[in-house]
Structure formats: C-alpha cells, structure tokens
Short mmCIF file of C-alpha atoms in Angstrom, two decimals:
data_model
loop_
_atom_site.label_atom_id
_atom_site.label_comp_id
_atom_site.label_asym_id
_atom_site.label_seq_id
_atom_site.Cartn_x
_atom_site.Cartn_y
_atom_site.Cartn_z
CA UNK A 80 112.06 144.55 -24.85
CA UNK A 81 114.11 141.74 -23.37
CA UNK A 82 112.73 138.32 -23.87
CA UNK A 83 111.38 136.25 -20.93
CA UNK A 84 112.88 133.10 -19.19
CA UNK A 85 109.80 131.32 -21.36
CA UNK A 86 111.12 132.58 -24.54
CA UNK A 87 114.33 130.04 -24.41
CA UNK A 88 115.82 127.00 -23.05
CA UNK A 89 117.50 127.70 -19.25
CA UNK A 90 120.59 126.99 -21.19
CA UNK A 91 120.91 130.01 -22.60
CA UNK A 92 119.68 132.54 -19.93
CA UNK A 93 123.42 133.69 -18.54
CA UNK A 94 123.75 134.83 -22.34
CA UNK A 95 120.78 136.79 -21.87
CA UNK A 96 121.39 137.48 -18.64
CA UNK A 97 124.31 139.55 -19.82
CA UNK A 98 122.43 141.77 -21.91
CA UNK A 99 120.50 144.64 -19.39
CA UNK A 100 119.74 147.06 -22.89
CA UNK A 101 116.38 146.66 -24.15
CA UNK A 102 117.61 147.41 -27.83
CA UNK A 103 119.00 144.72 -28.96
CA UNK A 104 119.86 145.95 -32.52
CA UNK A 105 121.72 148.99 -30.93
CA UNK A 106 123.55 146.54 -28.61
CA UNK A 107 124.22 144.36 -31.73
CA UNK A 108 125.38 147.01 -33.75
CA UNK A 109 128.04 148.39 -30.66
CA UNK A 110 128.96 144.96 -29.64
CA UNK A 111 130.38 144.61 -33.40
CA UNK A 112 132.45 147.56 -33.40
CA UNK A 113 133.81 146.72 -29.61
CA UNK A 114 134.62 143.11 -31.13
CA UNK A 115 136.58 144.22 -34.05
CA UNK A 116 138.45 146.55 -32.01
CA UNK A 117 139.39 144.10 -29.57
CA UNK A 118 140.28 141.39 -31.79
CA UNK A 119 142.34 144.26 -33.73
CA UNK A 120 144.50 144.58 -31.30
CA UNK A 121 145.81 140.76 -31.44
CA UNK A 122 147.79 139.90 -33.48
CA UNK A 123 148.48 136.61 -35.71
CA UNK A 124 150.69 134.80 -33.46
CA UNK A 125 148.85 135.70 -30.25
CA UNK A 126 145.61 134.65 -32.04
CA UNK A 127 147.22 131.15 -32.24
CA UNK A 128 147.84 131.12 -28.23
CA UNK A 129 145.91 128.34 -26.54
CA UNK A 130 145.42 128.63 -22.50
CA UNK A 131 145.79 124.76 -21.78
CA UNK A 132 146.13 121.66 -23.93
CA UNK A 133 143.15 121.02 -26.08
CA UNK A 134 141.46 124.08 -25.50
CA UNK A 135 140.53 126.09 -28.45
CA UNK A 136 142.63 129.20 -29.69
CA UNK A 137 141.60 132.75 -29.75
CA UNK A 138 141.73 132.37 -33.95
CA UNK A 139 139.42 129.19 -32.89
CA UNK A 140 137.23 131.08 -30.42
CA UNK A 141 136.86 133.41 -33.10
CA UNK A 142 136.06 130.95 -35.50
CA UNK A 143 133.49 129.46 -33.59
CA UNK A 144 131.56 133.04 -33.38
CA UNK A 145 131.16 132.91 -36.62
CA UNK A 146 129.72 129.57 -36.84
CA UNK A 147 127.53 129.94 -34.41
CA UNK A 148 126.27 133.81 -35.59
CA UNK A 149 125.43 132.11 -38.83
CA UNK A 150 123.93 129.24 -37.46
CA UNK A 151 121.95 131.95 -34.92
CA UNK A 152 120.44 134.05 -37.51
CA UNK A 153 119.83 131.15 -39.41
CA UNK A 154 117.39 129.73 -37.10
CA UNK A 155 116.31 133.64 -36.15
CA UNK A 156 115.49 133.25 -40.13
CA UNK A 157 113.95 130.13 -40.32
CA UNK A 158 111.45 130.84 -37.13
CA UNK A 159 110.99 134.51 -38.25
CA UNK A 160 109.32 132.89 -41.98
CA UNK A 161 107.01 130.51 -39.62
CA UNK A 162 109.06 127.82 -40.23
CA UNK A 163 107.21 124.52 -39.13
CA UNK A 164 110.01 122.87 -38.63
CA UNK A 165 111.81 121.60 -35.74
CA UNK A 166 115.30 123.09 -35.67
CA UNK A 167 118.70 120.97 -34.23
CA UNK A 168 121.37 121.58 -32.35
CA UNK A 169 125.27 121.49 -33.36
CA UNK A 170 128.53 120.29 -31.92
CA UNK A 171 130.52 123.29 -31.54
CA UNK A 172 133.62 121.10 -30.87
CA UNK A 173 133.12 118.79 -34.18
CA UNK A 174 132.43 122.20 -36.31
CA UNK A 175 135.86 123.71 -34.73
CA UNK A 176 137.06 120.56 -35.09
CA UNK A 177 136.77 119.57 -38.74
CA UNK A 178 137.29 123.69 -39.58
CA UNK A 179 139.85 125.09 -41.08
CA UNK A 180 140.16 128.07 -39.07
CA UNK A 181 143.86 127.46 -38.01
CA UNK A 182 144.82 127.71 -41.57
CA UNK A 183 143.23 130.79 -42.51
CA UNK A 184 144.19 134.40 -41.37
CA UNK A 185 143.39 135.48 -38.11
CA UNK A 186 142.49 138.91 -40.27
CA UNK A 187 140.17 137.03 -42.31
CA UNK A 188 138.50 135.25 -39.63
CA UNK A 189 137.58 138.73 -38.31
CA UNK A 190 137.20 140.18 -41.58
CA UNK A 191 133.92 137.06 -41.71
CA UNK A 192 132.89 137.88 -38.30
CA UNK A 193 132.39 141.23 -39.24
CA UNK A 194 130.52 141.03 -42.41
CA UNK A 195 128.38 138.43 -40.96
CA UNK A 196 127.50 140.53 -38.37
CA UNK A 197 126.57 143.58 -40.46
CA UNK A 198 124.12 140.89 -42.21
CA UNK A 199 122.96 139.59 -38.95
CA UNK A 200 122.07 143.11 -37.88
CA UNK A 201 120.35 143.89 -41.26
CA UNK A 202 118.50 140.60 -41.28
CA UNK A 203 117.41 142.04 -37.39
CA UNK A 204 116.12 145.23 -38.52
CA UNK A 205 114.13 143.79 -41.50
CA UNK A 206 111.85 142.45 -38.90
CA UNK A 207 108.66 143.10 -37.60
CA UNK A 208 107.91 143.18 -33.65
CA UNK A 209 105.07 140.39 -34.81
CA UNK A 210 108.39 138.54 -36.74
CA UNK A 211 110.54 139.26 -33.44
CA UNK A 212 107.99 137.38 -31.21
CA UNK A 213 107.44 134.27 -33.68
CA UNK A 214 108.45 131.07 -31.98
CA UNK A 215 110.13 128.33 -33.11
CA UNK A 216 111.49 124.94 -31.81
CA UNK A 217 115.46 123.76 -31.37
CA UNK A 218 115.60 120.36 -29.77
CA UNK A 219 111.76 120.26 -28.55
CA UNK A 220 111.85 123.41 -26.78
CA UNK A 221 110.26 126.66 -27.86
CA UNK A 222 112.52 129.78 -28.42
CA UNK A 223 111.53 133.29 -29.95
CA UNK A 224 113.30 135.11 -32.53
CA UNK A 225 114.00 138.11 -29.98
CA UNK A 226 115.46 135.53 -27.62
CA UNK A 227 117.44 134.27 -30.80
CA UNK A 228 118.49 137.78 -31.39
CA UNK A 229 119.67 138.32 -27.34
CA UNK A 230 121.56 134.64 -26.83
CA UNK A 231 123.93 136.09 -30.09
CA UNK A 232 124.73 139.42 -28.44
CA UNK A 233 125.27 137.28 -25.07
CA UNK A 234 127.44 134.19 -26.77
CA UNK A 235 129.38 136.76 -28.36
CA UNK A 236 130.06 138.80 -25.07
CA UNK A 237 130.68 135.61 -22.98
CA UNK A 238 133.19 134.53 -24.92
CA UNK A 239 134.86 137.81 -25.54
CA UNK A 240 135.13 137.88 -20.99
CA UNK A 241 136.68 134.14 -21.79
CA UNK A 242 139.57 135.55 -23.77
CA UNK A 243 140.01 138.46 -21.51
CA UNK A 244 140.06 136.16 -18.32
CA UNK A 245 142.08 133.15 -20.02
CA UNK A 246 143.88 134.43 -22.91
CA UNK A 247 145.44 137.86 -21.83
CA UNK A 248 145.90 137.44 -18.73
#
C-alpha cells in the first residue's frame, strides 16, 4: 500500500507522487532493470555532457543515485531496527562535490548503482509489514520506512525524466 501524505515530509511527495503501483518492491525491482538499460545506452563521453555551466553531468546524476540509494536504505535500515535516533539530512551538492565520480567509469558508476540496488531490494523484502510501517525521524519530522522505500523509487524516476528532458534532448 502507498504511504500517506503523514508518512513523510511535503518535500518528498512529487517523488511519491510518481509512483501509482502499490508494490513497491515489484516497482523497485523493474525500475532497476529500466535504469540499467537506459543508462546502457550512453555512452562514456555522453555521460560526461553537462546541460548548462555548473550543472551536474549525467555520470554525476548517476553518481548522486547512488549516494542517495545508500543513504535511503540506510535510514529505511536504521528506522526499520527502531532506531531512537534522530536521523540528518545531506548536501547532495557537497557529496557530488567532493566525489570522485568524474574520475571513475561511467560503467562502474552503473555497475554500483546496480548492485546497490539489488541490496536495496533485498534489504526491502527482508521486512515485515510491522518493519515497513516503523517510523523514524530525519530533521524533526516523522517518516515511515514504506515512505522511505517509495521517495527511492520516485528520486530515482525524477531524475531519470531530468536526463531525458535536459540531457538528450
């Protein structure tokens, strides 16, 4: 079932938004091999292509879906194990920032994206409807492991329309 506006932070509702399935693990497990299909088909030197000045490359928009899947299911984790914890934001321009990702193989980069999904996906399925509803906090406001689980599918899909509008166009 698809998580409820009360289940995140507004911020994240047009990635949820742009998830209508109610299995997320089946839209998790197409969504991975639509991505690597799609980034297959771009090569190294287009992957370098940047739409304006100081905008991020497709290798870098890459990159940072990998950072933020791992940081994702990290916190999907952490709230999943009752974690009391409060959980924190990132910069997503400081971690593309001070990556490497323009050094390393546009290949590899998808080669990571890949295997971290797989692991996302198994991490998903491990869990219990009682572990999917657990809620946690991120930056004082509550958020549920199934609306963890929906914001990755949507943050990877939103960016994947990005390249598509501003990339290959």
């Amino acid at each position: 079932m698809k998580p409820g506006e009360n289940e995140y932070a507004q911020y994240y509702k047009s990635y949820v938004d742009l998830i209508s399935s109610e299995n997320i693990i089946e839209v998790l497990e197409k969504q991975l091999n639509e991505t690597e299909e799609f980034f297959k088909s771009i090569d190294e030197e287009k992957s370098n292509y940047r739409y304006a000045e100081n905008k991020w490359s497709i290798k870098e928009v890459l990159g940072h879906l990998v950072d933020s899947e791992r940081i994702f299911a990290c916190r999907a984790l952490r709230v999943s194990r009752s974690d009391p914890n409060q959980l924190v934001t990132f910069d997503e321009n400081l971690f593309i920032q001070e990556s490497n990702y323009s050094s390393i193989s546009f290949k590899d980069i998808l080669d990571e994206f890949i295997l971290l999904r797989k692991s996302t996906i198994m991490m998903f399925k491990g869990m219990t409807d009682e572990m999917m509803l657990r809620k946690g906090i991120i930056n004082g406001i509550d958020i549920t492991v199934r609306a963890i689980a929906y914001i990755i599918a949507g943050h990877t899909l939103h960016h994947l329309n990005v390249i598509k509008e501003r990339y290959l166009n």
